[in-house]
PDB file of C-alpha atoms in Angstrom:
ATOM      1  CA  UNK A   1       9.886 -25.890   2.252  1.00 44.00           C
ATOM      2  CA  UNK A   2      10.572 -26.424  -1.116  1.00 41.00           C
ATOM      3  CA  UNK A   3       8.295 -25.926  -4.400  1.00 42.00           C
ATOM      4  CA  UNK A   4       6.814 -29.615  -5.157  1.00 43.00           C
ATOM      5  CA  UNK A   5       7.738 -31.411  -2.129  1.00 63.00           C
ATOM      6  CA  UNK A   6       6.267 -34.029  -0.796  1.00 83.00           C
ATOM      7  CA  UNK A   7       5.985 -33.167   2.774  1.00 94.00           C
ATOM      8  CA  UNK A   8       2.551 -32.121   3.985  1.00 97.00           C
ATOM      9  CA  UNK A   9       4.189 -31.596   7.161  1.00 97.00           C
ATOM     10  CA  UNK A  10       7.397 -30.290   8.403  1.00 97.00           C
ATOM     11  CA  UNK A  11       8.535 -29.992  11.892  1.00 97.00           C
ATOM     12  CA  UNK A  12      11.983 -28.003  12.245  1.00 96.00           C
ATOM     13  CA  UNK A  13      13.748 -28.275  15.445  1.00 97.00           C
ATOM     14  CA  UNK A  14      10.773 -27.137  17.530  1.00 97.00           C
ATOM     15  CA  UNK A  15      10.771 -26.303  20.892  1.00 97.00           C
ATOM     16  CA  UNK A  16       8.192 -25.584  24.159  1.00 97.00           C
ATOM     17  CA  UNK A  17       8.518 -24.486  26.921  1.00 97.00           C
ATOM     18  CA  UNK A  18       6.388 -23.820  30.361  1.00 95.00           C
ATOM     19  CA  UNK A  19       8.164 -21.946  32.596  1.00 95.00           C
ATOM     20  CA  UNK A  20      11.423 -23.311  33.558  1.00 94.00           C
ATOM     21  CA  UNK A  21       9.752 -27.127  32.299  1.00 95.00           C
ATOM     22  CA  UNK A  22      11.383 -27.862  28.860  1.00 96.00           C
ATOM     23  CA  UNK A  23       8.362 -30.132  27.392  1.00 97.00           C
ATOM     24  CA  UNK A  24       9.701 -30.319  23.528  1.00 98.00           C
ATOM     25  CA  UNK A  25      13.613 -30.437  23.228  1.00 98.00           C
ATOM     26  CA  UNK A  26      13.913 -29.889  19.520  1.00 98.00           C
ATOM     27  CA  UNK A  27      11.715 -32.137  17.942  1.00 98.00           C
ATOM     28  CA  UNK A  28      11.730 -33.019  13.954  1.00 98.00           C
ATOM     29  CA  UNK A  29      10.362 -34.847  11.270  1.00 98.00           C
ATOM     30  CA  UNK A  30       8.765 -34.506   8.046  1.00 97.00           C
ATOM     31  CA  UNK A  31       5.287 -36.650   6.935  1.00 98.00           C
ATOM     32  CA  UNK A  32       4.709 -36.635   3.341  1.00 97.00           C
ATOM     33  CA  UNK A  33       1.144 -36.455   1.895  1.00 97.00           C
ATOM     34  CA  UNK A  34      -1.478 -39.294   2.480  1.00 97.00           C
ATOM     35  CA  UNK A  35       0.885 -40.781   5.541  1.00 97.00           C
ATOM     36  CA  UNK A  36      -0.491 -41.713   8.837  1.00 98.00           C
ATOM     37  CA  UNK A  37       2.232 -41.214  11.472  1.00 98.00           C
ATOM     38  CA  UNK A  38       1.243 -42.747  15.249  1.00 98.00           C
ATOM     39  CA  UNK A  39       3.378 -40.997  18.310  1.00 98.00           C
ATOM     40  CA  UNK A  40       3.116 -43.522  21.164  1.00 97.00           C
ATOM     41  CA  UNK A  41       4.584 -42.238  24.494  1.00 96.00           C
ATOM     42  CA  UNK A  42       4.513 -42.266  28.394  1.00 95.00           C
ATOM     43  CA  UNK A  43       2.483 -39.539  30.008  1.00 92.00           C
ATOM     44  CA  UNK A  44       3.957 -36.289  30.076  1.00 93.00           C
ATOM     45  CA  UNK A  45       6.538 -36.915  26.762  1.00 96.00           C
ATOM     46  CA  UNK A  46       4.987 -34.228  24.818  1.00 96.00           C
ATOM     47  CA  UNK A  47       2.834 -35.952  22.465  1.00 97.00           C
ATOM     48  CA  UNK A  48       0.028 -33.769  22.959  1.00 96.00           C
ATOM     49  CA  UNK A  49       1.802 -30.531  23.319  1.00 97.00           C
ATOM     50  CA  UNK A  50       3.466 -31.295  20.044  1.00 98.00           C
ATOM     51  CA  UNK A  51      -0.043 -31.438  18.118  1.00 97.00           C
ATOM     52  CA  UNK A  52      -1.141 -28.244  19.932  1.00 96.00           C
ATOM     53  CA  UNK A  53       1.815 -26.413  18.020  1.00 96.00           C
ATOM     54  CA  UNK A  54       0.939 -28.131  14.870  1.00 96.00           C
ATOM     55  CA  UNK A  55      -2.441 -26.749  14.897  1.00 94.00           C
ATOM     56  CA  UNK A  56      -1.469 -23.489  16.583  1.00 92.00           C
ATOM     57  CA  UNK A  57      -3.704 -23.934  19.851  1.00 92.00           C
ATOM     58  CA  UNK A  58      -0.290 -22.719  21.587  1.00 92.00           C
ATOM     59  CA  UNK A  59       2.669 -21.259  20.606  1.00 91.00           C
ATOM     60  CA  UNK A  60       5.848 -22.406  19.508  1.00 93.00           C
ATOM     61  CA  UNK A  61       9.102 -21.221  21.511  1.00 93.00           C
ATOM     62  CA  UNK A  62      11.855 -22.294  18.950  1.00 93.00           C
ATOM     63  CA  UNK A  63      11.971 -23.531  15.521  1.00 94.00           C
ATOM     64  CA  UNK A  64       9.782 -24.344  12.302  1.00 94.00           C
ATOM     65  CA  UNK A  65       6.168 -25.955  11.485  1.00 95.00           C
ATOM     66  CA  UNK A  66       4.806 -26.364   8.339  1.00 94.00           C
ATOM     67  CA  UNK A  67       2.080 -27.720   6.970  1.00 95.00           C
ATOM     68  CA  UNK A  68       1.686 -28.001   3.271  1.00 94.00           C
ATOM     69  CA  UNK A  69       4.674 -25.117   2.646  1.00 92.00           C
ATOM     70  CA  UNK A  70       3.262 -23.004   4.497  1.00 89.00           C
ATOM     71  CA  UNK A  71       3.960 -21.889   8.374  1.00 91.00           C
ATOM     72  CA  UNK A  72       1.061 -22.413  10.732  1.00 87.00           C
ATOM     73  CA  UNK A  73       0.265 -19.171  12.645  1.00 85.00           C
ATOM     74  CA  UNK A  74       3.702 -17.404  11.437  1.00 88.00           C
ATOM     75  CA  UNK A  75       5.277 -15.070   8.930  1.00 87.00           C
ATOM     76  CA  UNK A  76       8.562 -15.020   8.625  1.00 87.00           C
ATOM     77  CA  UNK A  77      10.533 -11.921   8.195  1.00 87.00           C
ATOM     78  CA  UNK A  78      14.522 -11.652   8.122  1.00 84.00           C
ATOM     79  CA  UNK A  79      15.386 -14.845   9.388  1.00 80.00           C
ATOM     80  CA  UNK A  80      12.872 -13.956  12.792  1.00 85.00           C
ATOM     81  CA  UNK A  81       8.753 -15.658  12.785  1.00 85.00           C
ATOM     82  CA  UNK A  82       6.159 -12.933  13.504  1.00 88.00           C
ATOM     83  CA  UNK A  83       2.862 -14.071  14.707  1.00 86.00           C
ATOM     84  CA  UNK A  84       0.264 -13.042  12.067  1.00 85.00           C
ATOM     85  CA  UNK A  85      -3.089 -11.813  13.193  1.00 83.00           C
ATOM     86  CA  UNK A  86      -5.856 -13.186  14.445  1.00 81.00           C
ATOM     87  CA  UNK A  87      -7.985 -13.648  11.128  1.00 79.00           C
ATOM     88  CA  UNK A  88      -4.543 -14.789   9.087  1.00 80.00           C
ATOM     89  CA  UNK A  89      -3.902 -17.009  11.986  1.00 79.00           C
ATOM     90  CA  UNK A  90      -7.567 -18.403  12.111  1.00 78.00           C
ATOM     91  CA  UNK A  91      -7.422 -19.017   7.924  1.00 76.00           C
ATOM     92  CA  UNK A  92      -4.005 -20.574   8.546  1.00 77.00           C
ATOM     93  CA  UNK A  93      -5.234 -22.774  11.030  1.00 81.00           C
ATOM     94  CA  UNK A  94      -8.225 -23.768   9.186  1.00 82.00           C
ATOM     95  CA  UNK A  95      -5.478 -26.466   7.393  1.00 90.00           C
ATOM     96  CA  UNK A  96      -5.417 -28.360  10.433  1.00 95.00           C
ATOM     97  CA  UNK A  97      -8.172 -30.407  12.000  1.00 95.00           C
ATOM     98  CA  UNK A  98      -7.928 -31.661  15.486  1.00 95.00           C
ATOM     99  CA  UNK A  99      -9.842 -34.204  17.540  1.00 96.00           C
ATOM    100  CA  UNK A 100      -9.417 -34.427  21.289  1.00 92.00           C
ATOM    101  CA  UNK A 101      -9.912 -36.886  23.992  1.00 88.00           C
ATOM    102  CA  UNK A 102     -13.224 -34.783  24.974  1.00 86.00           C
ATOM    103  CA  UNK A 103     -15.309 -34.033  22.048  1.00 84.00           C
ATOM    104  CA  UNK A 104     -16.070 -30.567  22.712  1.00 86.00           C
ATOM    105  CA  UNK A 105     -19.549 -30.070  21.044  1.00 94.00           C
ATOM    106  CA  UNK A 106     -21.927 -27.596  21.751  1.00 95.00           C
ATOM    107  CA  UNK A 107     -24.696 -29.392  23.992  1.00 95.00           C
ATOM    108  CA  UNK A 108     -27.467 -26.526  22.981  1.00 96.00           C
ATOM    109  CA  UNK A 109     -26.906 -27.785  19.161  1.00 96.00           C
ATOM    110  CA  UNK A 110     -27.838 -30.476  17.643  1.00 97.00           C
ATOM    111  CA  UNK A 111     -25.070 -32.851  15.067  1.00 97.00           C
ATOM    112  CA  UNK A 112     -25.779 -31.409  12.147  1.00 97.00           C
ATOM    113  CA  UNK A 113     -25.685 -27.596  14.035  1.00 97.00           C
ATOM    114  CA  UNK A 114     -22.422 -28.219  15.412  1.00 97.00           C
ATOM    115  CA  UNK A 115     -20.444 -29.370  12.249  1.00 97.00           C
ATOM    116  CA  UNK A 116     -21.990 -26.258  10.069  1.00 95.00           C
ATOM    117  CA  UNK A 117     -20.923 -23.735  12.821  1.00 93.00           C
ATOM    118  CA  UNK A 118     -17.462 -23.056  11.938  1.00 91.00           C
ATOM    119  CA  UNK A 119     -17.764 -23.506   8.111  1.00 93.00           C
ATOM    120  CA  UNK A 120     -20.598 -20.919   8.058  1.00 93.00           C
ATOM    121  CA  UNK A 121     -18.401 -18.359  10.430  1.00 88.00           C
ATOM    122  CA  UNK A 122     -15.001 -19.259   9.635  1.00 83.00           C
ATOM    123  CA  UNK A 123     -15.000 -19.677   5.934  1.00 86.00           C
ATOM    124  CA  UNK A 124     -18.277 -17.985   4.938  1.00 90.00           C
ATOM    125  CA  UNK A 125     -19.979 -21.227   3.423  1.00 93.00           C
ATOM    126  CA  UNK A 126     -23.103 -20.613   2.106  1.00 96.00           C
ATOM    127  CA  UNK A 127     -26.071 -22.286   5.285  1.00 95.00           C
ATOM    128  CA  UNK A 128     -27.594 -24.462   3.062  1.00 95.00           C
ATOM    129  CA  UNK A 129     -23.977 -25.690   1.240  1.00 96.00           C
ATOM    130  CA  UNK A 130     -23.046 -26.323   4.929  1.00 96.00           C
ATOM    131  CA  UNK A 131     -25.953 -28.099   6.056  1.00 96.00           C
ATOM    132  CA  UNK A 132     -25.773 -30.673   2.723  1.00 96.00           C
ATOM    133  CA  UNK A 133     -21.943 -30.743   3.190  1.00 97.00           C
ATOM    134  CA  UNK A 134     -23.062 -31.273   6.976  1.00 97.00           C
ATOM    135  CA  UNK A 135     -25.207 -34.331   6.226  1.00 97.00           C
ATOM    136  CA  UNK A 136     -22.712 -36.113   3.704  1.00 97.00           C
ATOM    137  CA  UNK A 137     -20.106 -36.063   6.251  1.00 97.00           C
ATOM    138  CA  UNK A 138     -22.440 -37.624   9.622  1.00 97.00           C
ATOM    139  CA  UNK A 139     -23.201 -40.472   6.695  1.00 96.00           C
ATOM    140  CA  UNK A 140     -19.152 -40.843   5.862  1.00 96.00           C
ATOM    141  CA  UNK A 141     -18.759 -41.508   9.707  1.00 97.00           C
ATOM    142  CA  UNK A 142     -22.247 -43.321   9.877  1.00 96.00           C
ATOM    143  CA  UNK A 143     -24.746 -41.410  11.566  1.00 96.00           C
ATOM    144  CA  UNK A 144     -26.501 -40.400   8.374  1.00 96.00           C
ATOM    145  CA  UNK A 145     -29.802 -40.811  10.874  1.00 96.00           C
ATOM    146  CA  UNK A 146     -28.666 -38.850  13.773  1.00 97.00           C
ATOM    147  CA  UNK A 147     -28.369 -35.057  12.502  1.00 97.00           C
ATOM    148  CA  UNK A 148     -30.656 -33.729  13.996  1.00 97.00           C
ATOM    149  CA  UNK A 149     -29.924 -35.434  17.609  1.00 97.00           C
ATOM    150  CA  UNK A 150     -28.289 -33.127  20.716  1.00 97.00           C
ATOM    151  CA  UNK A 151     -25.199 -34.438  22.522  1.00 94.00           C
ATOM    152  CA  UNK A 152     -27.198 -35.816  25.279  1.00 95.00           C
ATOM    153  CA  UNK A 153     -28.854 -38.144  22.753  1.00 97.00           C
ATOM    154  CA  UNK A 154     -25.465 -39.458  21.577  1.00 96.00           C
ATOM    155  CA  UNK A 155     -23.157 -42.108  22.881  1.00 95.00           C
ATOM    156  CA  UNK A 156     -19.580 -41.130  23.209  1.00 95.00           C
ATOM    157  CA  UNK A 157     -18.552 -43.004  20.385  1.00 96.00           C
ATOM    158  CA  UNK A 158     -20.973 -41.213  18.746  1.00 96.00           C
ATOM    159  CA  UNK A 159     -19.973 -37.729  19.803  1.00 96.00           C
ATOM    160  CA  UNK A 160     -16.493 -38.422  18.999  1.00 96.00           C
ATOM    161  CA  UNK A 161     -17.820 -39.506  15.593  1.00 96.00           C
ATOM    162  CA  UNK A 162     -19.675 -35.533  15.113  1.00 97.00           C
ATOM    163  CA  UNK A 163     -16.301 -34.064  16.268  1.00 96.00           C
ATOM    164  CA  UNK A 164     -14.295 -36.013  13.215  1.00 97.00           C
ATOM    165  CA  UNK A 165     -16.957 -35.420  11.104  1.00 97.00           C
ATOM    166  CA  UNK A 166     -17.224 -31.170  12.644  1.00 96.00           C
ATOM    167  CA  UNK A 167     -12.938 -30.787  11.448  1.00 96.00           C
ATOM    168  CA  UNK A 168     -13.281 -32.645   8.049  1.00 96.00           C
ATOM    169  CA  UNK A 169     -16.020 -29.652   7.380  1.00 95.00           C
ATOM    170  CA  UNK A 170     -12.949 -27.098   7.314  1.00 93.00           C
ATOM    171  CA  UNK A 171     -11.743 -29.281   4.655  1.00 93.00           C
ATOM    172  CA  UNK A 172      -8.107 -29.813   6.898  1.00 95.00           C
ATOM    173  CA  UNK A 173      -5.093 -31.065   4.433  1.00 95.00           C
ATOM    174  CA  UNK A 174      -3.815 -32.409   7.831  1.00 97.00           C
ATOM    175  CA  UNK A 175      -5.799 -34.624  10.690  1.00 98.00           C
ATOM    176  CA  UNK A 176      -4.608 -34.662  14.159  1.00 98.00           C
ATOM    177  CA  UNK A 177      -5.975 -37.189  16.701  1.00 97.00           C
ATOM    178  CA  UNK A 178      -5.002 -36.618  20.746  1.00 96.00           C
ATOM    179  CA  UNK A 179      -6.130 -40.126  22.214  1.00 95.00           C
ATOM    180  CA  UNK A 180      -9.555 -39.554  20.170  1.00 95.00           C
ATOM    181  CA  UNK A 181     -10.370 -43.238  22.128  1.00 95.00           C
ATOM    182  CA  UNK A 182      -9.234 -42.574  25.142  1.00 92.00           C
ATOM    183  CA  UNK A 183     -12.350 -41.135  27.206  1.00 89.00           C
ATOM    184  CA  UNK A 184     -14.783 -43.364  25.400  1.00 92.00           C
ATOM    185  CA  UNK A 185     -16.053 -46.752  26.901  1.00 91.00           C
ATOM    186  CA  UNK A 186     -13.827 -50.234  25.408  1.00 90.00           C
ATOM    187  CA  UNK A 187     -16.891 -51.162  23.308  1.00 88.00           C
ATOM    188  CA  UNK A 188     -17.400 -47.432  21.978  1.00 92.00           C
ATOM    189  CA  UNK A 189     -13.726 -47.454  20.974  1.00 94.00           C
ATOM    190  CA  UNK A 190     -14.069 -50.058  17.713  1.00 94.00           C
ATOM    191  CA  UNK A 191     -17.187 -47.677  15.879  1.00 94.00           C
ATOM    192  CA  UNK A 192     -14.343 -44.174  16.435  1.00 95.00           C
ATOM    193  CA  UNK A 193     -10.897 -46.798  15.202  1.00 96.00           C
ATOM    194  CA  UNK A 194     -13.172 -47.495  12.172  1.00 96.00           C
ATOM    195  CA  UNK A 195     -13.790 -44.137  10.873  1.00 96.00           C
ATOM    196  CA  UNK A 196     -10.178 -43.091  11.135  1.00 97.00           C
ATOM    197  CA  UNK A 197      -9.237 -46.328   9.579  1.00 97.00           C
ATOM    198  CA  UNK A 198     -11.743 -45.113   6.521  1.00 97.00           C
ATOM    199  CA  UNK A 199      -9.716 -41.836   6.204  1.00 97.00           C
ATOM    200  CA  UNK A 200      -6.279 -43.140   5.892  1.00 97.00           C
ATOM    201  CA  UNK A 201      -7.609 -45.593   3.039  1.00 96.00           C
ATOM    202  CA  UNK A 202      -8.927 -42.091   1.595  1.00 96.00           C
ATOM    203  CA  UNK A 203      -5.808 -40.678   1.458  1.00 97.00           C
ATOM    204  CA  UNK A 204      -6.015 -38.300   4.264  1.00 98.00           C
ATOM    205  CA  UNK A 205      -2.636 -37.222   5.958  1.00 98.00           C
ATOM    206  CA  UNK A 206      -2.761 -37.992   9.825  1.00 98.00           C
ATOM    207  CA  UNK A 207      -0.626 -38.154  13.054  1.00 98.00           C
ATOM    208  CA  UNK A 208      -2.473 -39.836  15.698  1.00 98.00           C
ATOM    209  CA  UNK A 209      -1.780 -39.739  18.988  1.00 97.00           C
ATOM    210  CA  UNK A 210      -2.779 -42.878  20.629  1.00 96.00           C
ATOM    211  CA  UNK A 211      -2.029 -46.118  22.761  1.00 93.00           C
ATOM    212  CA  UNK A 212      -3.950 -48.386  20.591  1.00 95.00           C
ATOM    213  CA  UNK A 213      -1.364 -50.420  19.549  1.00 95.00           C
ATOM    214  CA  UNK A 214      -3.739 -52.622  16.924  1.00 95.00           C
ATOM    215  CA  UNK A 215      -4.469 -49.162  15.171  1.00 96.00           C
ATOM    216  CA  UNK A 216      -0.637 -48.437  15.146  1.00 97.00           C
ATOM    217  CA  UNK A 217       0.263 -51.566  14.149  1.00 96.00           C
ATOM    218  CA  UNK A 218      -2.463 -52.014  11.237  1.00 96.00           C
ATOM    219  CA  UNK A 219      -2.882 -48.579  10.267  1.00 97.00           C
ATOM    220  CA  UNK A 220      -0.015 -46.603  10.559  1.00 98.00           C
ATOM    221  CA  UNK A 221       3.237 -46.088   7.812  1.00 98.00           C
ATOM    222  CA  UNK A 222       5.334 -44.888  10.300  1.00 98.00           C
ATOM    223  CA  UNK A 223       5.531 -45.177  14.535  1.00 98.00           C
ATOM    224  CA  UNK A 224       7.442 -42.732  16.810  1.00 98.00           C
ATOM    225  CA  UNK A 225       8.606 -43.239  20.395  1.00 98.00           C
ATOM    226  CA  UNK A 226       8.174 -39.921  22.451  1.00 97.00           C
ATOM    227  CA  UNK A 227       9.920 -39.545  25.591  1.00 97.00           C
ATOM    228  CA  UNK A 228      11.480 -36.635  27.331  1.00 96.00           C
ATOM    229  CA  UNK A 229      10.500 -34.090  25.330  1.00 97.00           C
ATOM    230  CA  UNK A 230      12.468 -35.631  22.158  1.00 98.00           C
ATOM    231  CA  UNK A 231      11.469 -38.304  19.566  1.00 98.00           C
ATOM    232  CA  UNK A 232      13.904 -41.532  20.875  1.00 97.00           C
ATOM    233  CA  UNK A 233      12.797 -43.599  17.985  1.00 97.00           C
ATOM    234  CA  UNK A 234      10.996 -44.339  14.672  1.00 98.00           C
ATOM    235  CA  UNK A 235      10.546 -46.798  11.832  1.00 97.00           C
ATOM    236  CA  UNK A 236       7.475 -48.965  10.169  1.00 98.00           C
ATOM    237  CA  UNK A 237       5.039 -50.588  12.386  1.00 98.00           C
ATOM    238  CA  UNK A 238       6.624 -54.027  11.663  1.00 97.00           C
ATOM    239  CA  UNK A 239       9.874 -53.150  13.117  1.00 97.00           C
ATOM    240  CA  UNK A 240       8.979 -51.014  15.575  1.00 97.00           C
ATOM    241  CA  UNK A 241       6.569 -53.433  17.016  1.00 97.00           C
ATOM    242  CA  UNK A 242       8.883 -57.014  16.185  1.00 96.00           C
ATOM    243  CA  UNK A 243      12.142 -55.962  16.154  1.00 95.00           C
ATOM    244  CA  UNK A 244      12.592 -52.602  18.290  1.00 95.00           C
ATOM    245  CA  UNK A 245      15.928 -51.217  18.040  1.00 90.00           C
ATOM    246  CA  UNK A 246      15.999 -49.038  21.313  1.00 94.00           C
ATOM    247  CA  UNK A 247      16.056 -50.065  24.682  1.00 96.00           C
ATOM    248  CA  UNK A 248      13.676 -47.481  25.165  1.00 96.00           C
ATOM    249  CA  UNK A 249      10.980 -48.796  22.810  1.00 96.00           C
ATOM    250  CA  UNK A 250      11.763 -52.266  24.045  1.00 96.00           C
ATOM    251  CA  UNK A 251      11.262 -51.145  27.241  1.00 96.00           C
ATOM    252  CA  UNK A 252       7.949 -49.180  26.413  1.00 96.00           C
ATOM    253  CA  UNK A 253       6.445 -52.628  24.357  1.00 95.00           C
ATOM    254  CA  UNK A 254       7.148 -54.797  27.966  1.00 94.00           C
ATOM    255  CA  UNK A 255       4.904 -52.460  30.016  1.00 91.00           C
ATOM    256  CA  UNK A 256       1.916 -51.834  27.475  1.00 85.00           C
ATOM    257  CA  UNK A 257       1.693 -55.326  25.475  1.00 75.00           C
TER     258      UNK A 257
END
């Protein structure tokens, strides 16, 4: 990527496979700084495979992903990408924050516990910095009175909550979101809508994985049709959603609206 560009994100031809299953067919786009990109798609497209690259959870088979300049998980060297090690990889990594369909927290820990873990052993914050850093982020996503409660004690919207609140501790340039709503009960899914709604008025850069179409619609600057491995459309949220221009997407809005 070029010096001074406005791309926190760049996705180069990228490719994945699983054994003979091609899941990503060359897949690119760019998403500049302080955008919030949505990637709706039938099950089994790629949407979620695609945000495991981004954040380096697998590896990539063909292509290019950056993330603010720099490749995630790579060096390049004449022309051919070299994985780096496991400590570069882990520092690289640490630009990327990711929050899953199950929250993932550690049950023998309580909230506050399980958002200073990885800035105290990943990035050798200071325990007390972490645990005030800790508390300011469970009151950003409003559970200011619940850090010292285990996950047992929580409500999934709740837990999904400490998991946003656990990857803005790495201080991520970049926020991923794999159906973040998808496990939790309808009336749990408003309180976990709200606090990503809070970070893209923040500024925060995002691609969000999701099939709440209100969220896309209100939310996102740009929507993106996955299907087949391949991204078959994308444009604004008012003409993707009132005036589709693929027969894919208009065949995608019939089934889910």
């Amino acid at each position: 990527m070029s010096e001074g560009s406005d791309a926190m994100v760049r996705i180069i031809d990228v490719h994945k496979r699983f054994g003979r299953n091609e899941v990503l067919k060359g897949v690119s786009f760019d998403v500049a700084r302080g955008q919030v990109v949505v990637i709706l798609g039938p099950s089994g497209s790629g949407k979620s495979t695609l945000l495991r690259l981004i954040s380096h959870l697998d590896t990539i088979d063909e292509g290019r992903i950056y993330v603010d300049g720099h490749l995630v998980g790579y060096e390049e060297r004449e022309g051919r990408l070299r994985p780096l090690g496991d400590s570069a990889a882990s520092r690289s990594r640490a630009d990327v924050g990711m929050v899953f369909q199950r929250f993932n927290l550690f049950p023998h820990l309580d909230a506050l516990a399980n958002i200073n873990t990885a800035p105290v052993h990943v990035k050798g914050m200071p325990k007390r910095q972490a645990a005030e850093r800790g508390a300011e982020l469970l009151k950003l996503v409003g559970l200011g009175d619940k850090l010292h409660a285990y996950t047992a004690q929580l409500t999934g919207g709740q837990q999904q909550r400490v998991a946003i609140a656990r990857a803005l501790a790495m201080e991520p340039k970049l926020m991923l979101f794999d159906e973040a709503t998808s496990a939790l009960d309808p009336e749990l899914v408003g309180e976990v809508l709200e606090v990503m709604k809070l970070l893209a008025r923040q500024g925060m850069t995002m691609i969000v994985v999701t099939h709440e179409m209100g969220f896309a619609r209100e939310v996102a600057d740009r929507v993106m049709l996955m299907d087949g491995g391949i991204i078959v459309d994308s444009n604004t949220p008012a003409e993707f959603f009132d005036h589709p221009q693929h027969e894919r997407t208009r065949s995608f809005l019939s089934k889910i609206l």
